Short mmCIF file of C-alpha atoms in Angstrom, two decimals:
data_model
loop_
_atom_site.label_atom_id
_atom_site.label_comp_id
_atom_site.label_asym_id
_atom_site.label_seq_id
_atom_site.Cartn_x
_atom_site.Cartn_y
_atom_site.Cartn_z
CA MET A 11 0.00 0.00 0.00
CA PHE A 12 2.86 2.38 0.86
CA ALA A 13 4.58 1.64 -2.46
CA ALA A 14 1.34 2.34 -4.35
CA ARG A 15 0.94 5.69 -2.59
CA GLU A 16 4.54 6.63 -3.38
CA ALA A 17 4.10 5.68 -7.03
CA HIS A 18 0.91 7.75 -7.27
CA ARG A 19 2.63 10.70 -5.61
CA GLU A 20 5.57 10.52 -8.03
CA LYS A 21 3.26 10.37 -11.05
CA MET A 22 1.32 13.38 -9.77
CA LEU A 23 4.49 15.42 -9.19
CA VAL A 24 5.99 14.77 -12.62
CA ALA A 25 2.62 15.51 -14.29
CA LEU A 26 2.27 18.75 -12.32
CA SER A 27 5.83 19.85 -13.24
CA SER A 28 4.93 19.25 -16.87
CA VAL A 29 1.94 21.57 -16.47
CA GLY A 30 4.19 24.28 -15.04
CA ALA A 31 6.71 23.96 -17.88
CA ALA A 32 3.93 24.10 -20.48
CA VAL A 33 2.56 27.31 -18.97
CA GLY A 34 5.96 29.04 -19.13
CA LEU A 35 6.75 27.93 -22.68
CA THR A 36 3.33 28.85 -24.03
CA ALA A 37 3.66 32.39 -22.65
CA LEU A 38 7.21 32.83 -23.99
CA LYS A 39 6.37 31.56 -27.48
CA LEU A 40 3.22 33.65 -27.69
CA VAL A 41 5.08 36.85 -26.81
CA ALA A 42 7.96 36.04 -29.19
CA GLY A 43 5.59 35.13 -32.01
CA LEU A 44 3.54 38.31 -31.68
CA LEU A 45 6.65 40.51 -31.55
CA SER A 46 8.36 38.80 -34.50
CA GLY A 47 5.30 38.01 -36.57
CA SER A 48 6.64 34.49 -37.13
CA LEU A 49 3.92 32.03 -38.07
CA GLY A 50 6.29 29.21 -37.14
CA ILE A 51 6.66 30.56 -33.60
CA LEU A 52 2.93 31.26 -33.33
CA ALA A 53 2.33 27.69 -34.50
CA GLU A 54 4.70 26.55 -31.81
CA ALA A 55 2.85 28.72 -29.27
CA ALA A 56 -0.40 27.06 -30.29
CA HIS A 57 1.35 23.69 -30.10
CA SER A 58 2.58 24.53 -26.61
CA GLY A 59 -0.91 25.65 -25.68
CA LEU A 60 -2.12 22.23 -26.66
CA ASP A 61 0.78 20.80 -24.68
CA LEU A 62 -0.58 22.69 -21.69
CA ALA A 63 -4.05 21.28 -22.25
CA ALA A 64 -2.56 17.84 -22.71
CA ALA A 65 -0.49 18.19 -19.54
CA LEU A 66 -3.58 19.26 -17.60
CA MET A 67 -5.55 16.30 -18.96
CA THR A 68 -2.66 13.98 -18.12
CA PHE A 69 -2.52 15.37 -14.59
CA LEU A 70 -6.25 14.85 -14.09
CA ALA A 71 -6.19 11.44 -15.78
CA VAL A 72 -3.34 10.21 -13.58
CA ARG A 73 -5.17 11.46 -10.52
CA VAL A 74 -8.42 9.68 -11.43
CA ALA A 75 -6.92 6.54 -13.03
CA ASP A 76 -5.37 5.27 -9.79
CA ARG A 77 -8.71 5.14 -8.00
CA PRO A 78 -9.63 1.56 -7.07
CA ALA A 79 -12.47 -0.36 -8.69
CA ASP A 80 -15.94 0.29 -7.31
CA ALA A 81 -19.52 -0.91 -7.81
CA THR A 82 -19.96 0.98 -11.09
CA HIS A 83 -16.39 0.65 -12.43
CA ASN A 84 -15.53 -3.00 -11.85
CA TYR A 85 -12.29 -2.78 -13.84
CA GLY A 86 -11.11 0.45 -12.21
CA HIS A 87 -10.79 3.92 -13.72
CA ALA A 88 -7.62 3.51 -15.82
CA LYS A 89 -9.50 4.00 -19.11
CA ILE A 90 -9.58 7.73 -18.33
CA GLU A 91 -5.92 7.82 -19.43
CA ASN A 92 -6.84 6.49 -22.88
CA LEU A 93 -9.78 8.88 -23.14
CA SER A 94 -7.66 11.92 -22.31
CA ALA A 95 -5.03 10.81 -24.84
CA LEU A 96 -7.71 10.57 -27.55
CA PHE A 97 -8.95 14.09 -26.75
CA GLU A 98 -5.36 15.34 -26.91
CA ALA A 99 -4.86 13.71 -30.32
CA ILE A 100 -8.00 15.39 -31.68
CA LEU A 101 -6.75 18.81 -30.51
CA LEU A 102 -3.39 18.18 -32.16
CA LEU A 103 -5.00 17.30 -35.48
CA ALA A 104 -7.21 20.41 -35.40
CA THR A 105 -4.22 22.65 -34.66
CA ALA A 106 -2.12 21.07 -37.40
CA LEU A 107 -4.86 21.69 -39.98
CA TRP A 108 -5.10 25.35 -38.94
CA ILE A 109 -1.32 25.79 -39.23
CA ILE A 110 -1.32 24.20 -42.68
CA TYR A 111 -4.08 26.56 -43.78
CA GLU A 112 -2.19 29.65 -42.57
CA ALA A 113 1.12 28.46 -44.06
CA LEU A 114 -0.41 27.81 -47.49
CA ARG A 115 -2.15 31.20 -47.42
CA ARG A 116 1.20 32.93 -46.80
CA LEU A 117 2.97 30.88 -49.46
CA ILE A 118 0.31 31.52 -52.08
CA LEU A 119 -0.68 35.08 -51.26
CA GLY A 120 2.66 36.23 -49.88
CA GLU A 121 1.04 37.67 -46.76
CA GLY A 122 2.69 38.28 -43.45
CA HIS A 123 5.94 39.81 -42.30
CA VAL A 124 8.40 37.88 -40.15
CA GLU A 125 11.20 39.38 -38.10
CA ALA A 126 13.90 36.82 -37.32
CA SER A 127 14.95 38.51 -34.12
CA ILE A 128 17.42 37.28 -31.51
CA LEU A 129 14.52 37.10 -29.04
CA ALA A 130 12.66 34.64 -31.28
CA LEU A 131 15.75 32.44 -31.66
CA LEU A 132 16.43 32.59 -27.92
CA VAL A 133 12.84 31.62 -27.03
CA MET A 134 12.93 28.61 -29.33
CA THR A 135 16.31 27.52 -27.92
CA ILE A 136 14.92 27.72 -24.38
CA SER A 137 11.91 25.72 -25.57
CA ILE A 138 14.14 22.92 -26.84
CA ALA A 139 16.07 22.76 -23.55
CA VAL A 140 12.87 22.64 -21.46
CA ASP A 141 11.27 20.05 -23.75
CA ILE A 142 14.31 17.77 -23.51
CA THR A 143 14.30 17.98 -19.72
CA ARG A 144 10.59 17.33 -19.18
CA SER A 145 10.23 14.63 -21.88
CA ARG A 146 13.08 12.66 -20.27
CA ALA A 147 11.57 13.05 -16.81
CA LEU A 148 8.13 11.96 -18.01
CA LEU A 149 9.47 8.99 -19.96
CA ARG A 150 11.60 7.78 -17.04
CA VAL A 151 8.67 7.75 -14.63
CA ALA A 152 6.27 6.37 -17.27
CA ARG A 153 8.48 3.37 -18.02
CA ARG A 154 9.25 2.66 -14.39
CA LEU A 155 5.63 2.86 -13.23
CA GLY A 156 3.97 1.64 -16.43
CA SER A 157 1.83 4.76 -16.95
CA GLN A 158 0.42 4.99 -20.48
CA ALA A 159 -0.75 8.57 -19.94
CA LEU A 160 2.70 9.81 -18.91
CA GLU A 161 4.32 7.88 -21.76
CA ALA A 162 1.99 9.54 -24.28
CA ASP A 163 2.73 12.92 -22.71
CA ALA A 164 6.47 12.29 -22.98
CA LEU A 165 6.12 11.26 -26.63
CA HIS A 166 4.11 14.39 -27.31
CA PHE A 167 6.67 16.69 -25.76
CA SER A 168 9.58 14.96 -27.49
CA THR A 169 8.09 16.02 -30.84
CA ASP A 170 8.29 19.63 -29.65
CA ILE A 171 12.08 19.31 -29.78
CA TRP A 172 12.06 18.53 -33.49
CA SER A 173 9.36 21.04 -34.34
CA SER A 174 11.21 23.80 -32.47
CA ALA A 175 14.39 22.86 -34.32
CA ILE A 176 12.55 23.23 -37.64
CA VAL A 177 11.27 26.68 -36.61
CA ILE A 178 14.79 27.75 -35.65
CA ALA A 179 16.06 26.54 -39.02
CA GLY A 180 13.37 28.56 -40.78
CA LEU A 181 14.24 31.71 -38.80
CA LEU A 182 17.95 31.28 -39.55
CA VAL A 183 17.25 30.93 -43.27
CA LEU A 184 15.08 34.05 -43.10
CA ARG A 185 17.87 35.93 -41.29
CA LEU A 186 20.40 34.94 -43.93
CA ALA A 187 17.98 35.95 -46.69
CA GLU A 188 17.71 39.46 -45.19
CA LEU A 189 21.49 39.82 -44.80
CA TRP A 190 22.44 38.46 -48.21
CA HIS A 191 19.44 39.81 -50.15
CA LEU A 192 18.33 36.39 -51.33
CA PRO A 193 15.26 35.89 -53.62
CA SER A 194 11.85 36.61 -52.13
CA TRP A 195 10.73 33.00 -52.12
CA VAL A 196 13.49 32.21 -49.61
CA LYS A 197 11.79 34.57 -47.20
CA GLN A 198 8.90 32.13 -47.07
CA ALA A 199 11.08 29.68 -45.11
CA ASP A 200 9.05 30.46 -41.97
CA ALA A 201 5.84 29.26 -43.63
CA ILE A 202 7.66 26.19 -44.91
CA ALA A 203 8.92 25.54 -41.37
CA ALA A 204 5.34 25.84 -40.13
CA LEU A 205 4.31 23.17 -42.64
CA GLY A 206 7.10 20.96 -41.30
CA VAL A 207 5.83 21.45 -37.75
CA SER A 208 2.32 20.59 -38.90
CA LEU A 209 3.45 17.34 -40.53
CA ILE A 210 5.18 16.28 -37.32
CA VAL A 211 2.10 17.14 -35.28
CA ILE A 212 -0.15 15.17 -37.65
CA TYR A 213 2.15 12.14 -37.49
CA VAL A 214 2.20 12.16 -33.69
CA ALA A 215 -1.54 12.79 -33.47
CA LEU A 216 -2.41 9.91 -35.82
CA ARG A 217 -0.08 7.56 -33.97
CA LEU A 218 -1.58 8.59 -30.64
CA THR A 219 -5.10 8.27 -32.03
CA ARG A 220 -4.47 4.72 -33.23
CA GLU A 221 -3.04 3.64 -29.87
CA THR A 222 -5.83 5.20 -27.83
CA VAL A 223 -8.61 3.92 -30.10
CA ASP A 224 -7.10 0.42 -29.91
CA ALA A 225 -7.12 0.62 -26.12
CA LEU A 226 -10.66 2.01 -25.95
CA LEU A 227 -11.92 -0.71 -28.32
CA ASP A 228 -10.06 -3.40 -26.33
CA ARG A 229 -7.86 -4.45 -29.24
CA ALA A 230 -5.53 -7.18 -28.00
CA PRO A 231 -1.83 -6.67 -28.79
CA GLU A 232 -0.69 -9.57 -30.99
CA LYS A 233 2.72 -9.95 -29.35
CA LEU A 234 1.09 -10.02 -25.92
CA LEU A 235 -1.18 -12.88 -26.98
CA GLN A 236 1.84 -14.76 -28.30
CA HIS A 237 3.66 -14.36 -24.97
CA LEU A 238 0.59 -15.53 -23.05
CA GLU A 239 0.01 -18.57 -25.25
CA ALA A 240 3.65 -19.65 -25.03
CA ALA A 241 3.69 -19.29 -21.23
CA ILE A 242 0.38 -21.09 -20.60
CA ARG A 243 1.04 -24.03 -22.94
CA GLN A 244 4.15 -24.87 -20.92
CA VAL A 245 2.18 -25.35 -17.67
CA GLU A 246 2.08 -28.99 -16.60
CA GLY A 247 -1.47 -30.33 -16.54
CA VAL A 248 -2.89 -28.06 -19.26
CA ARG A 249 -4.37 -30.30 -21.94
CA GLU A 250 -5.64 -27.55 -24.23
CA LEU A 251 -5.64 -23.76 -24.39
CA ARG A 252 -9.16 -22.95 -25.54
CA ARG A 253 -9.40 -19.16 -25.30
CA ILE A 254 -7.53 -16.04 -24.25
CA ARG A 255 -9.19 -12.63 -24.07
CA VAL A 256 -7.12 -9.56 -23.24
CA ARG A 257 -8.05 -5.94 -22.63
CA ARG A 258 -5.96 -3.00 -21.51
CA ALA A 259 -6.87 -0.05 -19.33
CA GLY A 260 -4.06 2.39 -18.59
CA ASN A 261 -1.14 0.38 -17.24
CA LYS A 262 -3.38 -2.56 -16.27
CA ILE A 263 -3.86 -5.64 -18.44
CA PHE A 264 -6.86 -7.88 -17.84
CA ALA A 265 -6.75 -11.44 -19.19
CA ASP A 266 -9.45 -14.15 -19.25
CA VAL A 267 -8.02 -17.61 -19.86
CA VAL A 268 -9.92 -20.84 -20.55
CA VAL A 269 -7.95 -24.09 -20.47
CA ALA A 270 -8.85 -27.78 -20.50
CA ALA A 271 -7.62 -29.94 -17.61
CA PRO A 272 -7.88 -33.65 -16.80
CA ARG A 273 -11.37 -34.34 -15.48
CA SER A 274 -9.96 -36.84 -13.02
CA PHE A 275 -8.23 -34.09 -11.04
CA THR A 276 -9.37 -33.54 -7.47
CA PHE A 277 -10.60 -30.12 -6.38
CA GLU A 278 -7.22 -29.39 -4.78
CA GLU A 279 -5.35 -30.45 -7.94
CA THR A 280 -7.64 -28.33 -10.08
CA HIS A 281 -7.10 -25.30 -7.84
CA ALA A 282 -3.33 -25.82 -7.90
CA LEU A 283 -3.41 -26.00 -11.72
CA SER A 284 -5.46 -22.80 -11.85
CA GLU A 285 -2.84 -21.06 -9.70
CA ARG A 286 -0.01 -22.26 -11.98
CA VAL A 287 -1.85 -21.03 -15.09
CA GLU A 288 -2.48 -17.65 -13.45
CA GLN A 289 1.19 -17.21 -12.52
CA ALA A 290 2.27 -18.25 -16.03
CA ALA A 291 -0.12 -15.71 -17.57
CA ILE A 292 1.19 -12.95 -15.30
CA ALA A 293 4.74 -13.86 -16.34
CA GLY A 294 3.63 -13.66 -20.00
CA VAL A 295 2.18 -10.19 -19.44
CA HIS A 296 5.39 -8.98 -17.79
CA ALA A 297 7.46 -10.45 -20.64
CA HIS A 298 5.54 -8.15 -23.00
CA ALA A 299 5.09 -5.15 -20.68
CA PRO A 300 7.37 -5.36 -17.61
CA GLN A 301 5.74 -2.44 -15.78
CA ALA A 302 2.10 -3.38 -16.43
CA GLU A 303 -0.20 -4.65 -13.71
CA ALA A 304 -1.78 -8.00 -14.58
CA ASP A 305 -5.24 -9.18 -13.52
CA VAL A 306 -5.82 -12.77 -14.70
CA VAL A 307 -8.97 -14.89 -14.38
CA VAL A 308 -8.61 -18.62 -15.17
CA HIS A 309 -11.49 -20.93 -16.04
CA LEU A 310 -10.86 -24.69 -16.17
CA GLU A 311 -12.97 -27.09 -18.22
CA PRO A 312 -12.76 -30.88 -17.66
CA VAL A 313 -11.62 -33.13 -20.49
CA ALA A 314 -10.79 -36.82 -20.81
CA SER A 315 -7.10 -37.55 -21.25
CA ALA A 316 -5.11 -40.43 -22.67
CA GLU A 317 -3.50 -41.03 -19.26
CA GLU A 318 -6.88 -41.48 -17.54
CA THR A 319 -7.38 -44.94 -16.00
CA VAL A 320 -10.62 -46.91 -15.93
CA ARG A 321 -10.92 -46.27 -12.19
CA GLU A 322 -10.51 -42.52 -12.72
CA GLN A 323 -13.16 -42.60 -15.44
CA ILE A 324 -15.61 -44.37 -13.15
CA HIS A 325 -14.93 -41.97 -10.27
CA TYR A 326 -15.49 -38.95 -12.53
CA LEU A 327 -18.68 -40.26 -14.16
CA ALA A 328 -20.09 -41.21 -10.77
CA GLN A 329 -19.39 -37.73 -9.40
CA GLN A 330 -21.09 -36.21 -12.46
CA GLN A 331 -24.28 -38.04 -11.41
CA GLY A 332 -23.92 -37.23 -7.72
CA ILE A 333 -22.96 -40.81 -6.79
CA ARG A 334 -19.98 -41.94 -4.79
CA ALA A 335 -18.18 -44.99 -6.24
CA HIS A 336 -15.64 -47.05 -4.32
CA ASP A 337 -14.03 -50.48 -4.12
CA ILE A 338 -13.60 -50.47 -7.92
CA ARG A 339 -12.31 -53.71 -9.41
CA VAL A 340 -11.24 -54.03 -13.06
CA ARG A 341 -10.38 -57.35 -14.72
CA GLU A 342 -9.42 -58.43 -18.22
CA VAL A 343 -11.50 -61.24 -19.72
CA GLY A 344 -10.80 -62.44 -23.27
CA GLY A 345 -9.07 -59.23 -24.30
CA LYS A 346 -11.92 -57.08 -22.96
CA LEU A 347 -12.34 -55.31 -19.64
CA GLU A 348 -14.98 -55.81 -16.99
CA ALA A 349 -15.56 -53.59 -13.97
CA ASP A 350 -17.60 -53.92 -10.82
CA PHE A 351 -17.79 -51.46 -7.96
CA ASP A 352 -19.89 -50.28 -5.05
CA ILE A 353 -21.99 -47.13 -5.28
CA GLU A 354 -23.61 -45.18 -2.47
CA VAL A 355 -27.06 -43.65 -2.90
CA GLU A 356 -29.39 -41.92 -0.47
CA ALA A 357 -30.57 -44.27 2.28
CA ASP A 358 -34.21 -43.22 1.90
CA MET A 359 -34.24 -43.78 -1.89
CA ASP A 360 -36.58 -46.55 -3.05
CA LEU A 361 -35.10 -49.54 -4.85
CA ALA A 362 -36.55 -48.66 -8.26
CA SER A 363 -35.00 -45.17 -8.22
CA ALA A 364 -31.69 -46.50 -6.89
CA HIS A 365 -31.56 -49.16 -9.60
CA ALA A 366 -32.36 -46.56 -12.29
CA ALA A 367 -29.48 -44.38 -11.03
CA ALA A 368 -27.12 -47.37 -11.08
CA THR A 369 -28.22 -48.27 -14.61
CA ARG A 370 -27.59 -44.72 -15.87
CA LEU A 371 -24.11 -44.82 -14.38
CA GLU A 372 -23.35 -48.22 -15.89
CA GLU A 373 -24.44 -47.02 -19.33
CA ALA A 374 -22.33 -43.85 -19.01
CA VAL A 375 -19.27 -45.91 -18.05
CA LEU A 376 -19.76 -48.27 -21.01
CA ARG A 377 -20.15 -45.31 -23.41
CA GLY A 378 -17.05 -43.67 -22.02
CA ASN A 379 -14.72 -46.63 -22.61
CA ALA A 380 -15.02 -48.90 -25.65
CA GLN A 381 -12.76 -51.51 -24.02
CA LEU A 382 -15.33 -52.24 -21.30
CA GLN A 383 -17.78 -55.02 -22.14
CA ARG A 384 -19.50 -55.39 -18.78
CA VAL A 385 -20.12 -53.15 -15.75
CA THR A 386 -21.73 -54.36 -12.52
CA THR A 387 -22.63 -52.14 -9.59
CA HIS A 388 -23.48 -52.96 -6.00
CA LEU A 389 -25.93 -50.64 -4.27
CA GLU A 390 -25.15 -49.36 -0.79
CA ALA A 391 -27.11 -47.06 1.48
CA PRO A 392 -24.62 -45.35 3.82
CA THR A 393 -25.85 -43.82 7.03
CA ALA A 394 -25.29 -40.15 7.57
CA THR A 395 -25.86 -40.30 11.32
CA ILE A 396 -23.13 -40.52 13.94
CA GLU A 397 -23.26 -43.93 15.62
CA ARG A 398 -22.98 -43.94 19.41
CA ARG A 399 -20.57 -46.56 20.67
CA GLN A 400 -19.10 -47.62 24.03
CA ASP A 401 -15.44 -48.72 24.23
CA VAL A 402 -15.59 -52.16 25.90
CA THR A 403 -12.03 -53.30 25.15
CA SER A 404 -11.21 -53.80 28.82
CA ASP A 405 -14.23 -56.09 29.25
CA TYR A 406 -12.87 -58.64 26.76
CA PRO A 407 -9.19 -59.24 27.61
CA GLU A 408 -9.17 -62.81 26.37
CA MET A 409 -10.79 -61.85 23.09
CA VAL A 410 -8.31 -58.98 22.62
CA GLN A 411 -5.39 -61.35 23.24
CA HIS A 412 -6.77 -63.88 20.78
CA ILE A 413 -7.27 -61.17 18.14
CA ARG A 414 -3.64 -60.10 18.63
CA GLN A 415 -2.44 -63.68 18.13
CA LEU A 416 -4.50 -64.14 14.96
CA ALA A 417 -3.21 -60.89 13.46
CA ASP A 418 0.42 -61.60 14.40
CA ALA A 419 0.16 -65.03 12.77
CA VAL A 420 -0.51 -63.28 9.46
CA ALA A 421 1.39 -59.98 9.68
CA GLY A 422 4.29 -61.13 11.85
CA PRO A 423 5.08 -61.29 15.59
CA GLY A 424 4.43 -58.04 17.43
CA SER A 425 2.61 -56.52 14.47
CA ALA A 426 -0.88 -56.12 15.99
CA HIS A 427 -1.40 -53.24 18.39
CA ASP A 428 -3.87 -50.54 19.42
CA ILE A 429 -6.83 -52.96 19.49
CA HIS A 430 -10.26 -51.56 20.39
CA LEU A 431 -13.68 -53.18 20.75
CA TYR A 432 -16.89 -51.14 20.67
CA ARG A 433 -20.43 -52.02 21.61
CA SER A 434 -23.45 -50.06 20.42
CA CYS A 435 -25.17 -48.01 23.09
CA ARG A 436 -28.48 -49.84 22.54
CA ALA A 437 -26.77 -53.21 22.90
CA GLU A 438 -25.34 -52.05 26.21
CA GLU A 439 -28.80 -50.97 27.29
CA ARG A 440 -30.17 -54.43 26.52
CA ALA A 441 -27.29 -56.13 28.37
CA THR A 442 -27.33 -54.00 31.55
CA GLY A 443 -30.67 -52.26 31.65
CA ALA A 444 -28.80 -48.98 32.08
CA GLU A 445 -29.38 -45.76 30.20
CA PRO A 446 -27.62 -45.93 26.79
CA CYS A 447 -23.87 -45.33 27.15
CA LYS A 448 -24.39 -44.21 30.75
CA GLY A 449 -24.67 -45.72 34.18
CA ARG A 450 -21.63 -48.06 34.20
CA ARG A 451 -19.85 -48.29 37.51
CA GLN A 452 -16.10 -48.44 37.78
CA GLY A 453 -14.92 -52.02 37.17
CA GLU A 454 -18.32 -53.31 36.13
CA ARG A 455 -17.93 -55.86 33.32
CA LEU A 456 -20.42 -56.26 30.53
CA ALA A 457 -21.53 -59.77 29.69
CA SER A 458 -22.03 -60.63 26.03
CA ALA A 459 -25.60 -61.22 25.11
CA ASN A 460 -25.80 -65.02 24.91
CA GLY A 461 -22.15 -65.11 23.86
CA ARG A 462 -22.91 -63.14 20.69
CA GLU A 463 -20.06 -60.94 19.51
CA ASP A 464 -21.95 -59.56 16.48
CA GLU A 465 -22.71 -56.39 18.42
CA LEU A 466 -18.99 -55.61 18.73
CA ASP A 467 -17.06 -53.48 16.23
CA LEU A 468 -13.30 -53.99 15.96
CA VAL A 469 -10.50 -51.53 15.20
CA LEU A 470 -6.85 -52.60 15.18
CA HIS A 471 -3.49 -51.54 13.74
CA ILE A 472 -0.86 -53.76 12.15
CA THR A 473 2.68 -52.94 11.07
CA CYS A 474 4.17 -53.91 7.73
CA ALA A 475 7.64 -53.45 6.27
CA PRO A 476 7.95 -49.88 5.02
CA GLU A 477 9.41 -50.90 1.66
CA ILE A 478 6.59 -53.23 0.56
CA PRO A 479 4.09 -51.93 -2.03
CA LEU A 480 0.77 -50.66 -0.74
CA SER A 481 -1.01 -53.42 -2.67
CA GLN A 482 0.79 -56.08 -0.61
CA ALA A 483 0.02 -54.26 2.64
CA HIS A 484 -3.64 -54.20 1.60
CA LEU A 485 -3.58 -57.95 0.91
CA LYS A 486 -2.15 -58.59 4.37
CA ALA A 487 -4.94 -56.54 5.94
CA GLU A 488 -7.54 -58.51 3.98
CA GLU A 489 -5.96 -61.78 5.09
CA VAL A 490 -6.08 -60.66 8.72
CA GLN A 491 -9.72 -59.70 8.31
CA ARG A 492 -10.60 -63.10 6.83
CA ALA A 493 -8.90 -64.87 9.75
CA LEU A 494 -10.79 -62.74 12.26
CA ARG A 495 -14.18 -63.29 10.64
CA GLN A 496 -13.55 -67.00 10.41
CA GLU A 497 -12.90 -67.07 14.16
CA TYR A 498 -15.59 -64.49 15.03
CA PRO A 499 -18.22 -64.75 12.25
CA ARG A 500 -20.65 -62.44 14.05
CA LEU A 501 -18.36 -59.46 14.45
CA GLY A 502 -19.75 -56.11 13.33
CA SER A 503 -17.50 -53.78 11.35
CA VAL A 504 -13.76 -54.50 11.20
CA ALA A 505 -11.31 -51.70 10.43
CA ILE A 506 -7.62 -52.54 10.03
CA HIS A 507 -5.04 -49.77 9.74
CA THR A 508 -1.67 -50.64 8.18
CA GLU A 509 1.43 -48.60 8.99
CA PRO A 510 5.22 -48.92 8.96
CA PRO A 511 6.94 -49.67 12.27
CA GLU A 512 8.12 -46.68 14.26
#
C-alpha cells in the first residue's frame, strides 16, 4: 500500500511539473511570435498551448486513473488515461490543420511579415532545452511505473524538440535571406517551417489516435497474446488452451483464460493447476510489458485424457451423477475389460429409483470406454448419522489377546497393536438395563448377550515393512480380516489400519 501511494505521488508530481513547464513555454512563445510576426513561432505557441491542455488532462487522468475499482467501475478507472489521450490527439490534429491553412495562405498570397529577431531564436532555444528535460523526466517515470498517460505525454513533448528545431532553421534561413538579399521565395522559409511542424504534429496525433482507439476498443496486442500462449502451454497439466481474451486499461492488463484440464483431477489439484496457469499468464504479461499490472482470471474445463485410468473414469462419471463410487475392481477377460464397484445412494431412496441411477451410471461408463464389455454395480445405502458406541475393550481381555495372536500369525510377531472393541449403546442398554452409554460403575464388566459378539465393532493396527508396495500391505490386511471373521463370524465392522513400524 505504501509503495502504491509513493508511485501515485511521483506520477502526480511529474505531471504537475509538466503543467508548469507548459505554462511558461506557451507564454514565452506567444510573446515572441507576436513581436516577431513568425507564423512558425505562433504555431509553436499554439502547439505549446495544446501541450498545456494535454499536460492538464494527463494530470487529471493520472489522478483519477489510480482510483480503485468500485460498484460501477468494476475494472477500475484507468480508461480515463486512454480517453484523455484521444482528446489530446484530436486537438493536435485540429491545430495542425489550422497551421497548414495559414502556411499555405502565406505561401500563395505572400502575406505576413516575419522578423527573425534574436529574441525569437532565444525563445525557441529555451523551448528545446525545457522540452528535452521534461520529456526525459516523463518517460523515465512512465516506463518505471507503467503509466500509459505519462508515456503519451512524454512522446508528445519529445516532438516539440524537433518542431522547435525546424522553426529555428526557418528563422535562420530568413535571417540569412535578409542579410544576403536572397530571392523573395526564400523569405517564405518560416511558412515552410510551419508546414514541417504541422506534418510532425499530424504524425504524432495519428499515432496517438491509433493507440488510444485500440485501447478504448479493447484491441488485444498480438505480441502479448503470443507471450501468453507460449507461457500457458508450458504449464504442466494443461491439456488444451481454448481461449484467451485480453483488454488494456491504462497500465493494467486484464486477461481471461480458458484451459482444459484432466477431469480426473481432485478439487485441490484443479485449484493448484489454476494457480499455476495464473502465474504463467502474469509472467507472459510482464514479458511483453514489464511495468504493467496484470489481472488474470482462469477458467478450467474438464476433459478426458489419454492417461486417464478406468478407475478414474468411473470416479469422474459417478461424481457427475452425484454418486460416490468405491471399491472399484477391473479385470481383463478375453481381451476385454470388466468392472464392478460399489456405489452409495441416499438411504431413503426406493429400490426402483436407486436401480435406475445405477443403470444410468453403468451405461455412461460403457459409453465412455469402448474396451469395457460389462459393468456391474453394488448398491449401498450409507448412514449419515453418527453412531454412538461404548469402548468395551477392557471387558474382553481374552478376546483382545486372541485377536492379537491371529493378526500376528498373518502380519508377523508383534505386528498387531492398538486394538479396540466397541459395543453399540443400545446393545449395552439391553445387556445391563442402564441408560444408553451411561450408568456403568467403575470395574463393572459387561456380559455378552448369549455369547454373541456380532454387536462388537473392531478396530486394530498392524505394522508392515515400510518398503513393501501398498497393494501387498492391503492384501495382508484382507488376510487378517478373513482370519478374524472366520474365528468371530458375528463381528460387526472390522477396520484394520496398516502402517510402517516406528
